Amino acid sequence: MQYILVTGGSRGIGRAVCLKLVSLGLPIIINFNSNTQAAEDTKSQIEELGGTAELLPFDVSSKDEIEKAIENWEDTHPNDYISVLVNNAGIRRDNLMFMMSDEEWNQVINTTLNGFFYLTRRLLKHMMPRKRGGRIINIASLSGVKGLPGQTNYSAAKAALIGATKALAQEVAPRNITVNAVAPGFIETDMTKDLPEEDLKKMIPVGRFGKPEEVAAIVAFLASDDAAYITGEVININGGLYT
């Protein structure tokens, strides 16, 4: 049995991705760190759509927690493997760089970039030997493509994730594994609720924030068999807001 793992899958874009990926017909593993209730709600919504889901809590910035969680999952699923990985978990700790603390820098880098490294490396051990290969989809950001003031840490992490996507895609392509990134702009989620939406909408050609479901639709396509010849790409979804 093949499974899908979505990190940060309990809310926002992660939840929308989980719900959209039900269409692939594979069981979905919802990763979360602390909000158990939100994860349970996502699981219930998946089941209402006719899908199957299970919860797998761990902090993506912790190599030890990842190793323990994946090892335990593999012990209880000896004949299964995770064939689709969506690296969605991320945090913002915005500040001007001259005021930015070590903690604000390290928290963002550890969650977005180190989390991608620790988890993807671990899952590739079982994904690469499989004849059917797999899909790795990294949720980047407009901030990593364009760079946004007040987000030097976030822009650095997401830009590095884009570079890693392009490099890893070339490494694993012979094993039928594709690696792509999706770079959302301003999307209506908890992460953007503190931003000045009315001011920012004036900068966006389509005149609005995007919806999590619109990002999820791209992720679902990249996870499907229809996207088997697409790898190393960064798909922007930002309403026309480019560099």
mmCIF file of C-alpha atoms in Angstrom:
data_model
loop_
_atom_site.group_PDB
_atom_site.id
_atom_site.type_symbol
_atom_site.label_atom_id
_atom_site.label_comp_id
_atom_site.label_asym_id
_atom_site.label_seq_id
_atom_site.Cartn_x
_atom_site.Cartn_y
_atom_site.Cartn_z
ATOM 1 C CA MET A 1 0.000 0.000 0.000
ATOM 2 C CA GLN A 2 1.216 3.469 -0.876
ATOM 3 C CA TYR A 3 0.611 6.408 1.456
ATOM 4 C CA ILE A 4 0.679 10.194 1.252
ATOM 5 C CA LEU A 5 2.356 12.249 3.992
ATOM 6 C CA VAL A 6 1.568 15.941 4.354
ATOM 7 C CA THR A 7 3.578 17.874 6.931
ATOM 8 C CA GLY A 8 1.733 20.661 8.690
ATOM 9 C CA GLY A 9 -1.438 19.031 7.407
ATOM 10 C CA SER A 10 -3.833 20.117 10.119
ATOM 11 C CA ARG A 11 -4.582 23.671 8.984
ATOM 12 C CA GLY A 12 -4.421 26.175 6.144
ATOM 13 C CA ILE A 13 -2.745 25.060 2.931
ATOM 14 C CA GLY A 14 -1.822 21.721 4.522
ATOM 15 C CA ARG A 15 -5.424 20.898 5.324
ATOM 16 C CA ALA A 16 -6.582 21.917 1.839
ATOM 17 C CA VAL A 17 -3.879 19.702 0.332
ATOM 18 C CA CYS A 18 -4.964 16.727 2.438
ATOM 19 C CA LEU A 19 -8.584 17.137 1.371
ATOM 20 C CA LYS A 20 -7.691 17.517 -2.302
ATOM 21 C CA LEU A 21 -5.370 14.499 -2.302
ATOM 22 C CA VAL A 22 -8.251 12.266 -1.288
ATOM 23 C CA SER A 23 -8.935 12.152 -5.044
ATOM 24 C CA LEU A 24 -5.780 10.074 -5.570
ATOM 25 C CA GLY A 25 -7.335 7.215 -3.615
ATOM 26 C CA LEU A 26 -4.389 6.724 -1.250
ATOM 27 C CA PRO A 27 -4.440 6.836 2.563
ATOM 28 C CA ILE A 28 -3.239 10.164 3.927
ATOM 29 C CA ILE A 29 -0.918 10.678 6.886
ATOM 30 C CA ILE A 30 -1.525 14.025 8.568
ATOM 31 C CA ASN A 31 1.545 15.372 10.307
ATOM 32 C CA PHE A 32 1.167 18.064 12.945
ATOM 33 C CA ASN A 33 3.184 19.362 15.845
ATOM 34 C CA SER A 34 0.877 20.475 18.651
ATOM 35 C CA ASN A 35 -2.697 21.204 17.533
ATOM 36 C CA THR A 36 -4.274 17.782 17.971
ATOM 37 C CA GLN A 37 -7.833 19.074 17.633
ATOM 38 C CA ALA A 38 -7.147 20.692 14.256
ATOM 39 C CA ALA A 39 -5.527 17.461 13.049
ATOM 40 C CA GLU A 40 -8.520 15.421 14.220
ATOM 41 C CA ASP A 41 -10.829 17.830 12.382
ATOM 42 C CA THR A 42 -8.832 17.373 9.181
ATOM 43 C CA LYS A 43 -8.973 13.594 9.595
ATOM 44 C CA SER A 44 -12.757 13.742 10.018
ATOM 45 C CA GLN A 45 -13.141 15.862 6.896
ATOM 46 C CA ILE A 46 -11.057 13.404 4.886
ATOM 47 C CA GLU A 47 -13.227 10.522 6.092
ATOM 48 C CA GLU A 48 -16.375 12.461 5.196
ATOM 49 C CA LEU A 49 -15.030 12.643 1.644
ATOM 50 C CA GLY A 50 -14.607 8.872 1.601
ATOM 51 C CA GLY A 51 -10.870 8.866 2.244
ATOM 52 C CA THR A 52 -8.686 7.214 4.850
ATOM 53 C CA ALA A 53 -6.381 9.133 7.164
ATOM 54 C CA GLU A 54 -4.185 8.733 10.198
ATOM 55 C CA LEU A 55 -2.298 11.153 12.409
ATOM 56 C CA LEU A 56 1.475 11.259 12.849
ATOM 57 C CA PRO A 57 2.645 13.974 15.256
ATOM 58 C CA PHE A 58 6.248 15.148 15.201
ATOM 59 C CA ASP A 59 8.235 18.368 15.007
ATOM 60 C CA VAL A 60 9.733 18.590 11.509
ATOM 61 C CA SER A 61 12.663 20.619 12.834
ATOM 62 C CA SER A 62 13.763 17.719 15.058
ATOM 63 C CA LYS A 63 15.717 14.921 13.397
ATOM 64 C CA ASP A 64 15.198 12.692 16.431
ATOM 65 C CA GLU A 65 11.419 13.133 16.427
ATOM 66 C CA ILE A 66 11.285 12.427 12.689
ATOM 67 C CA GLU A 67 13.374 9.275 13.001
ATOM 68 C CA LYS A 68 11.289 7.974 15.894
ATOM 69 C CA ALA A 69 7.938 8.756 14.270
ATOM 70 C CA ILE A 70 8.818 7.261 10.880
ATOM 71 C CA GLU A 71 10.405 4.188 12.453
ATOM 72 C CA ASN A 72 7.284 3.572 14.530
ATOM 73 C CA TRP A 73 5.078 4.060 11.482
ATOM 74 C CA GLU A 74 7.146 1.607 9.441
ATOM 75 C CA ASP A 75 6.999 -0.959 12.241
ATOM 76 C CA THR A 76 3.192 -0.876 12.122
ATOM 77 C CA HIS A 77 3.084 -0.783 8.289
ATOM 78 C CA PRO A 78 5.694 -3.385 7.305
ATOM 79 C CA ASN A 79 4.396 -3.816 3.757
ATOM 80 C CA ASP A 80 3.623 -0.157 3.049
ATOM 81 C CA TYR A 81 5.615 2.907 2.080
ATOM 82 C CA ILE A 82 5.120 6.643 1.667
ATOM 83 C CA SER A 83 5.110 7.375 -2.057
ATOM 84 C CA VAL A 84 3.961 11.010 -1.942
ATOM 85 C CA LEU A 85 5.570 13.541 0.389
ATOM 86 C CA VAL A 86 4.318 17.108 0.655
ATOM 87 C CA ASN A 87 6.765 19.237 2.634
ATOM 88 C CA ASN A 88 4.348 21.933 3.730
ATOM 89 C CA ALA A 89 5.231 22.699 7.364
ATOM 90 C CA GLY A 90 6.633 26.165 7.903
ATOM 91 C CA ILE A 91 6.596 29.106 10.274
ATOM 92 C CA ARG A 92 7.085 32.860 10.031
ATOM 93 C CA ARG A 93 9.116 34.917 12.470
ATOM 94 C CA ASP A 94 9.135 38.265 10.649
ATOM 95 C CA ASN A 95 11.475 41.044 11.661
ATOM 96 C CA LEU A 96 13.897 43.504 10.116
ATOM 97 C CA MET A 97 17.259 41.809 9.853
ATOM 98 C CA PHE A 98 19.158 44.264 12.075
ATOM 99 C CA MET A 99 16.626 43.487 14.830
ATOM 100 C CA MET A 100 16.297 39.764 14.130
ATOM 101 C CA SER A 101 17.305 37.421 16.930
ATOM 102 C CA ASP A 102 19.244 34.196 16.507
ATOM 103 C CA GLU A 103 16.119 32.366 17.616
ATOM 104 C CA GLU A 104 13.934 34.010 14.948
ATOM 105 C CA TRP A 105 16.469 33.085 12.279
ATOM 106 C CA ASN A 106 17.082 29.531 13.458
ATOM 107 C CA GLN A 107 13.437 28.623 14.059
ATOM 108 C CA VAL A 108 12.478 29.446 10.479
ATOM 109 C CA ILE A 109 15.539 27.788 8.922
ATOM 110 C CA ASN A 110 15.174 24.680 11.081
ATOM 111 C CA THR A 111 11.493 24.190 10.294
ATOM 112 C CA THR A 112 11.465 24.898 6.570
ATOM 113 C CA LEU A 113 14.899 23.844 5.374
ATOM 114 C CA ASN A 114 16.234 21.359 7.908
ATOM 115 C CA GLY A 115 12.782 19.800 8.179
ATOM 116 C CA PHE A 116 12.784 19.202 4.429
ATOM 117 C CA PHE A 117 16.250 17.652 4.639
ATOM 118 C CA TYR A 118 15.689 15.358 7.615
ATOM 119 C CA LEU A 119 12.325 14.013 6.494
ATOM 120 C CA THR A 120 12.957 13.728 2.761
ATOM 121 C CA ARG A 121 16.279 11.973 3.292
ATOM 122 C CA ARG A 122 14.596 9.491 5.619
ATOM 123 C CA LEU A 123 11.732 8.662 3.267
ATOM 124 C CA LEU A 124 13.932 8.372 0.168
ATOM 125 C CA LYS A 125 15.446 5.220 1.664
ATOM 126 C CA HIS A 126 12.191 3.401 0.975
ATOM 127 C CA MET A 127 10.969 5.458 -1.968
ATOM 128 C CA MET A 128 14.007 4.990 -4.209
ATOM 129 C CA PRO A 129 14.020 1.163 -4.408
ATOM 130 C CA ARG A 130 10.362 1.060 -5.456
ATOM 131 C CA LYS A 131 9.661 0.528 -9.115
ATOM 132 C CA ARG A 132 6.819 3.040 -9.096
ATOM 133 C CA GLY A 133 9.027 5.728 -7.583
ATOM 134 C CA GLY A 134 7.318 8.629 -5.894
ATOM 135 C CA ARG A 135 6.468 12.291 -5.689
ATOM 136 C CA ILE A 136 8.054 14.980 -3.533
ATOM 137 C CA ILE A 137 6.323 18.343 -3.516
ATOM 138 C CA ASN A 138 7.813 21.230 -1.577
ATOM 139 C CA ILE A 139 5.727 24.230 -0.587
ATOM 140 C CA ALA A 140 7.999 27.210 -1.205
ATOM 141 C CA SER A 141 6.819 30.821 -1.298
ATOM 142 C CA LEU A 142 6.752 34.059 -3.239
ATOM 143 C CA SER A 143 9.135 35.210 -0.508
ATOM 144 C CA GLY A 144 11.713 32.697 -1.726
ATOM 145 C CA VAL A 145 11.315 33.757 -5.359
ATOM 146 C CA LYS A 146 10.968 37.524 -4.990
ATOM 147 C CA GLY A 147 12.321 38.229 -1.525
ATOM 148 C CA LEU A 148 10.172 40.239 0.848
ATOM 149 C CA PRO A 149 11.351 42.862 3.355
ATOM 150 C CA GLY A 150 10.989 41.807 6.956
ATOM 151 C CA GLN A 151 11.344 38.176 5.937
ATOM 152 C CA THR A 152 15.070 37.686 5.415
ATOM 153 C CA ASN A 153 14.901 34.430 7.370
ATOM 154 C CA TYR A 154 11.781 33.181 5.586
ATOM 155 C CA SER A 155 13.042 34.272 2.156
ATOM 156 C CA ALA A 156 16.376 32.564 2.777
ATOM 157 C CA ALA A 157 14.713 29.307 3.851
ATOM 158 C CA LYS A 158 12.276 29.206 0.952
ATOM 159 C CA ALA A 159 14.894 30.201 -1.639
ATOM 160 C CA ALA A 160 17.137 27.416 -0.360
ATOM 161 C CA LEU A 161 14.212 25.005 -0.597
ATOM 162 C CA ILE A 162 13.781 25.955 -4.253
ATOM 163 C CA GLY A 163 17.473 25.307 -4.931
ATOM 164 C CA ALA A 164 17.281 21.971 -3.141
ATOM 165 C CA THR A 165 14.220 21.046 -5.210
ATOM 166 C CA LYS A 166 16.092 21.582 -8.467
ATOM 167 C CA ALA A 167 19.151 19.646 -7.313
ATOM 168 C CA LEU A 168 17.292 16.698 -5.788
ATOM 169 C CA ALA A 169 15.087 16.382 -8.867
ATOM 170 C CA GLN A 170 18.163 15.537 -10.925
ATOM 171 C CA GLU A 171 19.458 13.051 -8.363
ATOM 172 C CA VAL A 172 16.316 10.924 -8.118
ATOM 173 C CA ALA A 173 14.798 11.234 -11.598
ATOM 174 C CA PRO A 174 16.338 7.910 -12.730
ATOM 175 C CA ARG A 175 14.367 6.233 -9.916
ATOM 176 C CA ASN A 176 11.018 7.558 -11.204
ATOM 177 C CA ILE A 177 10.778 10.117 -8.427
ATOM 178 C CA THR A 178 9.777 13.657 -9.297
ATOM 179 C CA VAL A 179 10.590 16.665 -7.127
ATOM 180 C CA ASN A 180 8.783 19.947 -7.635
ATOM 181 C CA ALA A 181 7.997 23.100 -5.694
ATOM 182 C CA VAL A 182 4.884 25.233 -5.467
ATOM 183 C CA ALA A 183 5.444 28.883 -4.574
ATOM 184 C CA PRO A 184 2.271 30.519 -3.251
ATOM 185 C CA GLY A 185 1.932 34.263 -2.939
ATOM 186 C CA PHE A 186 -0.509 35.752 -0.444
ATOM 187 C CA ILE A 187 -2.992 33.020 0.497
ATOM 188 C CA GLU A 188 -5.895 33.310 2.949
ATOM 189 C CA THR A 189 -4.591 31.308 5.932
ATOM 190 C CA ASP A 190 -3.752 31.749 9.606
ATOM 191 C CA MET A 191 -0.193 32.592 8.556
ATOM 192 C CA THR A 192 -1.319 35.695 6.642
ATOM 193 C CA LYS A 193 -4.161 36.889 8.874
ATOM 194 C CA ASP A 194 -1.908 39.482 10.531
ATOM 195 C CA LEU A 195 -0.865 41.065 7.211
ATOM 196 C CA PRO A 196 -2.425 44.308 5.879
ATOM 197 C CA GLU A 197 -4.598 42.554 3.300
ATOM 198 C CA GLU A 198 -6.251 45.653 1.827
ATOM 199 C CA ASP A 199 -2.893 47.285 1.152
ATOM 200 C CA LEU A 200 -1.332 44.134 -0.240
ATOM 201 C CA LYS A 201 -4.262 43.435 -2.570
ATOM 202 C CA LYS A 202 -3.422 46.661 -4.408
ATOM 203 C CA MET A 203 -0.093 45.109 -5.399
ATOM 204 C CA ILE A 204 -1.657 41.921 -6.791
ATOM 205 C CA PRO A 205 -2.838 42.134 -10.422
ATOM 206 C CA VAL A 206 -5.884 39.915 -9.831
ATOM 207 C CA GLY A 207 -6.793 42.046 -6.826
ATOM 208 C CA ARG A 208 -7.227 39.406 -4.128
ATOM 209 C CA PHE A 209 -5.501 36.874 -1.916
ATOM 210 C CA GLY A 210 -5.479 33.295 -3.134
ATOM 211 C CA LYS A 211 -7.359 30.421 -1.547
ATOM 212 C CA PRO A 212 -5.726 27.335 -0.016
ATOM 213 C CA GLU A 213 -7.801 25.159 -2.351
ATOM 214 C CA GLU A 214 -6.153 26.800 -5.362
ATOM 215 C CA VAL A 215 -2.721 25.813 -4.082
ATOM 216 C CA ALA A 216 -3.971 22.335 -3.257
ATOM 217 C CA ALA A 217 -5.149 21.825 -6.843
ATOM 218 C CA ILE A 218 -1.601 22.331 -8.129
ATOM 219 C CA VAL A 219 -0.180 19.972 -5.510
ATOM 220 C CA ALA A 220 -2.718 17.300 -6.463
ATOM 221 C CA PHE A 221 -1.751 17.588 -10.119
ATOM 222 C CA LEU A 222 1.971 17.263 -9.333
ATOM 223 C CA ALA A 223 1.215 14.205 -7.199
ATOM 224 C CA SER A 224 -0.751 12.520 -9.984
ATOM 225 C CA ASP A 225 0.394 10.241 -12.779
ATOM 226 C CA ASP A 226 -0.340 13.046 -15.229
ATOM 227 C CA ALA A 227 2.704 14.933 -13.901
ATOM 228 C CA ALA A 228 5.202 12.085 -14.313
ATOM 229 C CA TYR A 229 7.315 14.066 -16.812
ATOM 230 C CA ILE A 230 7.458 17.251 -14.729
ATOM 231 C CA THR A 231 10.352 17.566 -12.303
ATOM 232 C CA GLY A 232 12.640 20.255 -10.954
ATOM 233 C CA GLU A 233 9.990 22.905 -11.553
ATOM 234 C CA VAL A 234 8.745 25.778 -9.416
ATOM 235 C CA ILE A 235 5.117 26.643 -10.055
ATOM 236 C CA ASN A 236 4.133 30.116 -8.906
ATOM 237 C CA ILE A 237 0.607 30.799 -7.733
ATOM 238 C CA ASN A 238 0.506 34.466 -6.811
ATOM 239 C CA GLY A 239 -2.156 36.268 -8.810
ATOM 240 C CA GLY A 240 0.419 37.786 -11.138
ATOM 241 C CA LEU A 241 2.675 39.212 -8.420
ATOM 242 C CA TYR A 242 6.195 38.598 -9.752
ATOM 243 C CA THR A 243 9.635 40.058 -9.190
#
